[in-house]
mmCIF file of C-alpha atoms and ligand atoms in Angstrom:
data_model
loop_
_atom_site.group_PDB
_atom_site.id
_atom_site.type_symbol
_atom_site.label_atom_id
_atom_site.label_comp_id
_atom_site.label_asym_id
_atom_site.label_seq_id
_atom_site.Cartn_x
_atom_site.Cartn_y
_atom_site.Cartn_z
ATOM 1 C CA UNK O 1 150.945 291.786 -143.559
ATOM 2 C CA UNK O 2 153.483 293.384 -142.063
ATOM 3 C CA UNK O 3 152.059 296.911 -142.561
ATOM 4 C CA UNK O 4 148.509 295.789 -140.704
ATOM 5 C CA UNK O 5 150.481 294.660 -137.406
ATOM 6 C CA UNK O 6 152.537 297.994 -137.399
ATOM 7 C CA UNK O 7 149.960 300.483 -137.784
ATOM 8 C CA UNK O 8 148.070 300.057 -134.869
ATOM 9 C CA UNK O 9 151.070 300.238 -132.554
ATOM 10 C CA UNK O 10 152.132 303.271 -133.860
ATOM 11 C CA UNK O 11 148.523 304.568 -133.814
ATOM 12 C CA UNK O 12 148.860 303.643 -130.103
ATOM 13 C CA UNK O 13 152.251 305.959 -130.005
ATOM 14 C CA UNK O 14 151.017 308.599 -131.295
ATOM 15 C CA UNK O 15 148.173 308.918 -128.684
ATOM 16 C CA UNK O 16 147.808 308.139 -125.381
ATOM 17 C CA UNK O 17 146.881 304.368 -125.900
ATOM 18 C CA UNK O 18 144.066 303.827 -124.463
ATOM 19 C CA UNK O 19 143.004 300.000 -124.237
ATOM 20 C CA UNK O 20 139.848 299.273 -126.185
ATOM 21 C CA UNK O 21 137.817 297.993 -123.260
ATOM 22 C CA UNK O 22 138.023 300.794 -121.725
ATOM 23 C CA UNK O 23 135.387 301.934 -124.452
ATOM 24 C CA UNK O 24 133.407 299.382 -124.633
ATOM 25 C CA UNK O 25 132.769 299.195 -120.345
ATOM 26 C CA UNK O 26 129.971 301.190 -119.315
ATOM 27 C CA UNK O 27 130.799 300.970 -115.480
ATOM 28 C CA UNK O 28 133.938 302.228 -113.693
ATOM 29 C CA UNK O 29 135.388 300.014 -112.038
ATOM 30 C CA UNK O 30 137.072 300.185 -109.078
ATOM 31 C CA UNK O 31 139.914 297.672 -107.326
ATOM 32 C CA UNK O 32 138.368 294.561 -105.444
ATOM 33 C CA UNK O 33 139.611 294.793 -101.805
ATOM 34 C CA UNK O 34 141.797 292.032 -101.183
ATOM 35 C CA UNK O 35 139.785 290.134 -98.677
ATOM 36 C CA UNK O 36 137.439 289.491 -101.771
ATOM 37 C CA UNK O 37 140.132 286.850 -103.500
ATOM 38 C CA UNK O 38 139.818 285.205 -100.879
ATOM 39 C CA UNK O 39 136.160 283.704 -102.872
ATOM 40 C CA UNK O 40 138.792 282.009 -104.704
ATOM 41 C CA UNK O 41 135.647 279.514 -106.455
ATOM 42 C CA UNK O 42 134.789 282.729 -107.995
ATOM 43 C CA UNK O 43 135.146 283.089 -112.144
ATOM 44 C CA UNK O 44 134.404 286.932 -111.663
ATOM 45 C CA UNK O 45 134.809 289.745 -108.779
ATOM 46 C CA UNK O 46 134.416 293.226 -109.941
ATOM 47 C CA UNK O 47 133.876 296.395 -107.615
ATOM 48 C CA UNK O 48 131.714 299.363 -108.773
ATOM 49 C CA UNK O 49 131.804 301.249 -105.580
ATOM 50 C CA UNK O 50 128.794 300.339 -104.056
ATOM 51 C CA UNK O 51 128.074 296.739 -104.440
ATOM 52 C CA UNK O 52 130.947 293.384 -105.153
ATOM 53 C CA UNK O 53 129.501 291.285 -107.721
ATOM 54 C CA UNK O 54 130.747 287.633 -107.521
ATOM 55 C CA UNK O 55 130.033 285.263 -110.058
ATOM 56 C CA UNK O 56 129.903 281.771 -109.380
ATOM 57 C CA UNK O 57 129.020 278.299 -110.938
ATOM 58 C CA UNK O 58 127.742 277.204 -107.483
ATOM 59 C CA UNK O 59 130.000 273.668 -108.821
ATOM 60 C CA UNK O 60 131.770 272.707 -105.379
ATOM 61 C CA UNK O 61 135.566 271.643 -105.887
ATOM 62 C CA UNK O 62 135.449 268.975 -103.497
ATOM 63 C CA UNK O 63 133.655 265.066 -104.161
ATOM 64 C CA UNK O 64 130.387 264.519 -103.831
ATOM 65 C CA UNK O 65 127.992 261.208 -103.732
ATOM 66 C CA UNK O 66 125.951 264.192 -105.993
ATOM 67 C CA UNK O 67 127.754 264.515 -109.238
ATOM 68 C CA UNK O 68 127.228 262.141 -111.869
ATOM 69 C CA UNK O 69 128.984 258.953 -111.783
ATOM 70 C CA UNK O 70 131.042 260.278 -114.756
ATOM 71 C CA UNK O 71 132.217 263.078 -113.213
ATOM 72 C CA UNK O 72 135.959 263.113 -111.978
ATOM 73 C CA UNK O 73 134.842 264.185 -108.546
ATOM 74 C CA UNK O 74 132.438 261.509 -108.167
ATOM 75 C CA UNK O 75 132.488 259.677 -104.906
ATOM 76 C CA UNK O 76 130.025 257.369 -103.625
ATOM 77 C CA UNK O 77 129.488 257.738 -99.553
ATOM 78 C CA UNK O 78 128.118 255.271 -97.178
ATOM 79 C CA UNK O 79 128.871 257.174 -93.794
ATOM 80 C CA UNK O 80 127.424 258.715 -90.928
ATOM 81 C CA UNK O 81 126.535 262.489 -92.092
ATOM 82 C CA UNK O 82 125.869 265.538 -90.264
ATOM 83 C CA UNK O 83 124.120 265.100 -86.475
ATOM 84 C CA UNK O 84 124.973 261.159 -86.786
ATOM 85 C CA UNK O 85 122.596 259.186 -89.050
ATOM 86 C CA UNK O 86 123.505 257.129 -91.647
ATOM 87 C CA UNK O 87 123.650 259.290 -95.234
ATOM 88 C CA UNK O 88 120.316 259.340 -97.830
ATOM 89 C CA UNK O 89 120.952 260.699 -100.731
ATOM 90 C CA UNK O 90 118.605 262.687 -102.106
ATOM 91 C CA UNK O 91 117.249 261.999 -106.221
ATOM 92 C CA UNK O 92 118.793 265.003 -106.852
ATOM 93 C CA UNK O 93 122.201 265.968 -108.539
ATOM 94 C CA UNK O 94 124.987 268.799 -109.237
ATOM 95 C CA UNK O 95 124.024 270.717 -112.212
ATOM 96 C CA UNK O 96 126.376 274.245 -112.847
ATOM 97 C CA UNK O 97 124.347 277.567 -111.694
ATOM 98 C CA UNK O 98 125.007 281.209 -112.661
ATOM 99 C CA UNK O 99 124.267 283.147 -110.048
ATOM 100 C CA UNK O 100 125.579 286.511 -109.822
ATOM 101 C CA UNK O 101 126.140 287.798 -105.759
ATOM 102 C CA UNK O 102 125.832 291.690 -104.843
ATOM 103 C CA UNK O 103 127.134 292.461 -101.912
ATOM 104 C CA UNK O 104 127.194 295.856 -100.417
ATOM 105 C CA UNK O 105 130.687 297.486 -100.274
ATOM 106 C CA UNK O 106 130.436 298.774 -96.821
ATOM 107 C CA UNK O 107 128.198 296.670 -94.483
ATOM 108 C CA UNK O 108 125.405 298.673 -93.067
ATOM 109 C CA UNK O 109 123.260 297.578 -89.782
ATOM 110 C CA UNK O 110 119.679 297.507 -90.767
ATOM 111 C CA UNK O 111 117.257 297.806 -87.943
ATOM 112 C CA UNK O 112 114.610 295.698 -89.948
ATOM 113 C CA UNK O 113 116.799 292.773 -90.280
ATOM 114 C CA UNK O 114 114.768 291.005 -92.914
ATOM 115 C CA UNK O 115 114.377 287.194 -93.038
ATOM 116 C CA UNK O 116 116.448 285.654 -95.181
ATOM 117 C CA UNK O 117 114.669 284.296 -98.126
ATOM 118 C CA UNK O 118 115.144 280.190 -98.990
ATOM 119 C CA UNK O 119 117.777 279.939 -101.855
ATOM 120 C CA UNK O 120 120.814 281.516 -101.722
ATOM 121 C CA UNK O 121 121.775 283.794 -98.898
ATOM 122 C CA UNK O 122 125.416 284.063 -98.921
ATOM 123 C CA UNK O 123 128.188 282.581 -100.942
ATOM 124 C CA UNK O 124 131.188 279.934 -99.644
ATOM 125 C CA UNK O 125 135.196 281.183 -100.162
ATOM 126 C CA UNK O 126 134.436 277.946 -103.077
ATOM 127 C CA UNK O 127 131.645 279.804 -104.597
ATOM 128 C CA UNK O 128 129.061 277.632 -103.342
ATOM 129 C CA UNK O 129 125.891 279.412 -102.550
ATOM 130 C CA UNK O 130 125.029 279.008 -98.378
ATOM 131 C CA UNK O 131 121.455 278.459 -97.741
ATOM 132 C CA UNK O 132 119.115 279.899 -94.272
ATOM 133 C CA UNK O 133 118.352 277.267 -91.684
ATOM 134 C CA UNK O 134 115.037 276.030 -93.384
ATOM 135 C CA UNK O 135 114.055 273.109 -95.705
ATOM 136 C CA UNK O 136 110.701 275.382 -96.424
ATOM 137 C CA UNK O 137 108.956 278.045 -95.280
ATOM 138 C CA UNK O 138 109.933 277.610 -91.458
ATOM 139 C CA UNK O 139 110.627 274.134 -91.432
ATOM 140 C CA UNK O 140 113.545 273.358 -90.248
ATOM 141 C CA UNK O 141 115.984 270.874 -92.099
ATOM 142 C CA UNK O 142 114.774 267.660 -89.424
ATOM 143 C CA UNK O 143 115.657 265.054 -92.473
ATOM 144 C CA UNK O 144 116.960 267.026 -95.112
ATOM 145 C CA UNK O 145 119.960 267.298 -92.761
ATOM 146 C CA UNK O 146 120.348 263.300 -93.734
ATOM 147 C CA UNK O 147 120.855 264.062 -96.918
ATOM 148 C CA UNK O 148 124.263 265.665 -96.136
ATOM 149 C CA UNK O 149 126.899 264.421 -98.369
ATOM 150 C CA UNK O 150 130.760 263.544 -97.384
ATOM 151 C CA UNK O 151 131.138 267.348 -96.671
ATOM 152 C CA UNK O 152 127.917 268.161 -95.784
ATOM 153 C CA UNK O 153 126.139 269.971 -98.571
ATOM 154 C CA UNK O 154 123.317 268.729 -101.158
ATOM 155 C CA UNK O 155 121.580 269.581 -104.415
ATOM 156 C CA UNK O 156 118.082 270.589 -104.891
ATOM 157 C CA UNK O 157 115.772 269.928 -107.451
ATOM 158 C CA UNK O 158 117.160 272.396 -109.898
ATOM 159 C CA UNK O 159 120.944 270.690 -109.192
ATOM 160 C CA UNK O 160 122.058 273.925 -107.121
ATOM 161 C CA UNK O 161 124.215 272.886 -104.735
ATOM 162 C CA UNK O 162 124.582 274.265 -101.117
ATOM 163 C CA UNK O 163 125.512 273.966 -97.537
ATOM 164 C CA UNK O 164 122.738 275.391 -94.502
ATOM 165 C CA UNK O 165 125.684 273.935 -92.127
ATOM 166 C CA UNK O 166 129.660 274.101 -91.539
ATOM 167 C CA UNK O 167 131.093 273.481 -95.433
ATOM 168 C CA UNK O 168 133.508 270.905 -94.252
ATOM 169 C CA UNK O 169 135.736 270.741 -97.182
ATOM 170 C CA UNK O 170 136.399 274.342 -96.643
ATOM 171 C CA UNK O 171 136.940 274.013 -92.666
ATOM 172 C CA UNK O 172 139.009 270.556 -93.016
ATOM 173 C CA UNK O 173 140.764 271.112 -96.333
ATOM 174 C CA UNK O 174 141.062 274.364 -97.605
ATOM 175 C CA UNK O 175 140.626 276.668 -94.704
ATOM 176 C CA UNK O 176 140.461 276.341 -90.892
ATOM 177 C CA UNK O 177 137.525 276.039 -88.393
ATOM 178 C CA UNK O 178 138.597 279.330 -87.230
ATOM 179 C CA UNK O 179 138.636 281.167 -90.391
ATOM 180 C CA UNK O 180 136.550 283.362 -92.939
ATOM 181 C CA UNK O 181 133.982 281.102 -94.978
ATOM 182 C CA UNK O 182 132.176 283.615 -96.842
ATOM 183 C CA UNK O 183 129.986 285.980 -96.717
ATOM 184 C CA UNK O 184 125.767 286.744 -96.433
ATOM 185 C CA UNK O 185 124.185 288.782 -98.664
ATOM 186 C CA UNK O 186 124.100 291.826 -96.578
ATOM 187 C CA UNK O 187 128.275 291.728 -97.183
ATOM 188 C CA UNK O 188 128.716 290.721 -93.484
ATOM 189 C CA UNK O 189 131.595 288.006 -93.122
ATOM 190 C CA UNK O 190 130.516 284.792 -92.025
ATOM 191 C CA UNK O 191 133.311 282.517 -89.771
ATOM 192 C CA UNK O 192 133.752 279.384 -88.975
ATOM 193 C CA UNK O 193 132.817 276.986 -85.513
ATOM 194 C CA UNK O 194 135.638 277.745 -83.830
ATOM 195 C CA UNK O 195 137.027 281.473 -82.116
ATOM 196 C CA UNK O 196 140.587 281.860 -80.545
ATOM 197 C CA UNK O 197 140.485 277.492 -79.779
ATOM 198 C CA UNK O 198 136.912 277.180 -78.835
ATOM 199 C CA UNK O 199 133.944 276.103 -80.031
ATOM 200 C CA UNK O 200 131.722 278.891 -80.627
ATOM 201 C CA UNK O 201 128.268 278.102 -79.499
ATOM 202 C CA UNK O 202 124.519 279.572 -80.156
ATOM 203 C CA UNK O 203 124.326 281.433 -76.157
ATOM 204 C CA UNK O 204 127.621 284.010 -77.189
ATOM 205 C CA UNK O 205 125.827 284.923 -80.397
ATOM 206 C CA UNK O 206 122.668 287.451 -80.783
ATOM 207 C CA UNK O 207 119.629 286.760 -82.571
ATOM 208 C CA UNK O 208 120.705 287.010 -86.262
ATOM 209 C CA UNK O 209 123.660 284.828 -85.241
ATOM 210 C CA UNK O 210 127.034 287.249 -84.997
ATOM 211 C CA UNK O 211 129.229 289.720 -82.610
ATOM 212 C CA UNK O 212 131.233 292.501 -83.205
ATOM 213 C CA UNK O 213 135.138 292.305 -82.893
ATOM 214 C CA UNK O 214 138.380 292.113 -84.332
ATOM 215 C CA UNK O 215 139.097 289.653 -87.331
ATOM 216 C CA UNK O 216 142.302 288.866 -89.022
ATOM 217 C CA UNK O 217 140.913 290.607 -92.420
ATOM 218 C CA UNK O 218 139.499 293.169 -90.151
ATOM 219 C CA UNK O 219 141.106 294.807 -87.477
ATOM 220 C CA UNK O 220 139.364 297.057 -86.518
ATOM 221 C CA UNK O 221 136.574 295.059 -85.865
ATOM 222 C CA UNK O 222 133.161 294.384 -87.322
ATOM 223 C CA UNK O 223 130.127 292.237 -87.257
ATOM 224 C CA UNK O 224 130.879 288.832 -88.738
ATOM 225 C CA UNK O 225 128.295 285.607 -88.658
ATOM 226 C CA UNK O 226 129.598 281.930 -86.629
ATOM 227 C CA UNK O 227 128.767 278.926 -88.287
ATOM 228 C CA UNK O 228 127.695 276.988 -85.160
ATOM 229 C CA UNK O 229 126.746 273.233 -84.766
ATOM 230 C CA UNK O 230 123.125 273.603 -83.840
ATOM 231 C CA UNK O 231 120.307 274.826 -85.292
ATOM 232 C CA UNK O 232 120.945 278.158 -86.971
ATOM 233 C CA UNK O 233 123.841 277.121 -88.428
ATOM 234 C CA UNK O 234 125.166 279.794 -90.375
ATOM 235 C CA UNK O 235 122.106 283.020 -89.778
ATOM 236 C CA UNK O 236 119.734 283.432 -86.855
ATOM 237 C CA UNK O 237 116.183 285.988 -87.181
ATOM 238 C CA UNK O 238 117.441 287.508 -90.624
ATOM 239 C CA UNK O 239 120.010 289.398 -91.856
ATOM 240 C CA UNK O 240 121.869 291.746 -89.766
ATOM 241 C CA UNK O 241 122.794 293.968 -92.340
ATOM 242 C CA UNK O 242 121.281 295.156 -95.854
ATOM 243 C CA UNK O 243 121.101 292.691 -97.891
ATOM 244 C CA UNK O 244 122.649 293.236 -101.442
ATOM 245 C CA UNK O 245 120.793 290.482 -104.321
ATOM 246 C CA UNK O 246 121.472 287.314 -105.840
ATOM 247 C CA UNK O 247 120.267 286.400 -109.522
ATOM 248 C CA UNK O 248 120.867 283.005 -110.714
HETATM 249 ZN ZN1 ZN K 301 119.061 272.531 -99.066
HETATM 250 ZN ZN1 ZN K 302 133.756 286.265 -83.424
#
């Protein structure tokens, strides 16, 4: 038996030792910039030199009233939710998804500022998708808001859990109200509702819900979105930049 273990090693020493995965993998991989490692909920993050590809299950890493009762993360919720009304649970429950977000490595402003779609428009650090300010085509979130759980997310009929507003678990537990919280599909980062000790107001942001200046992660300055407590919450009138894609 020993022969079979030694032989590949000897072959390896004789020539430059190539990992077998190198010949199987079709695309060249490039180092992933450190900032994307903040997306701790990703199952994988790769860089092909043009796009950062982020795969996630979309399942939150925090408790929710929307897990099945047998899930360790199930926790009943009876309090007030976002907006101050009583929590009104929707009939859906959280299930595992298979998201592939492809976001530009080098985000670019797009003068077309295309409208955000319904469904995922970005990804939060915990791998949960970010949704826009609508419950349906141009329908505000009016009643949906009451179905946000203890961390201000909820699942839709497909079981896809998501945030339309501040991801409370990230701003209160994992990061902070002034931290980087995720990225939209155009590759521009999303920051929390506070900056320099002040609450960010919609009026200090542009039509797409962002502005440009240096941040901890981007000391040379970058356009970035801010989440605020009032509509449109995360994004305004479309993407600031050219959006990548998301599949599920
Ligand atoms: Zn929703
Ligand atoms: Zn800012």
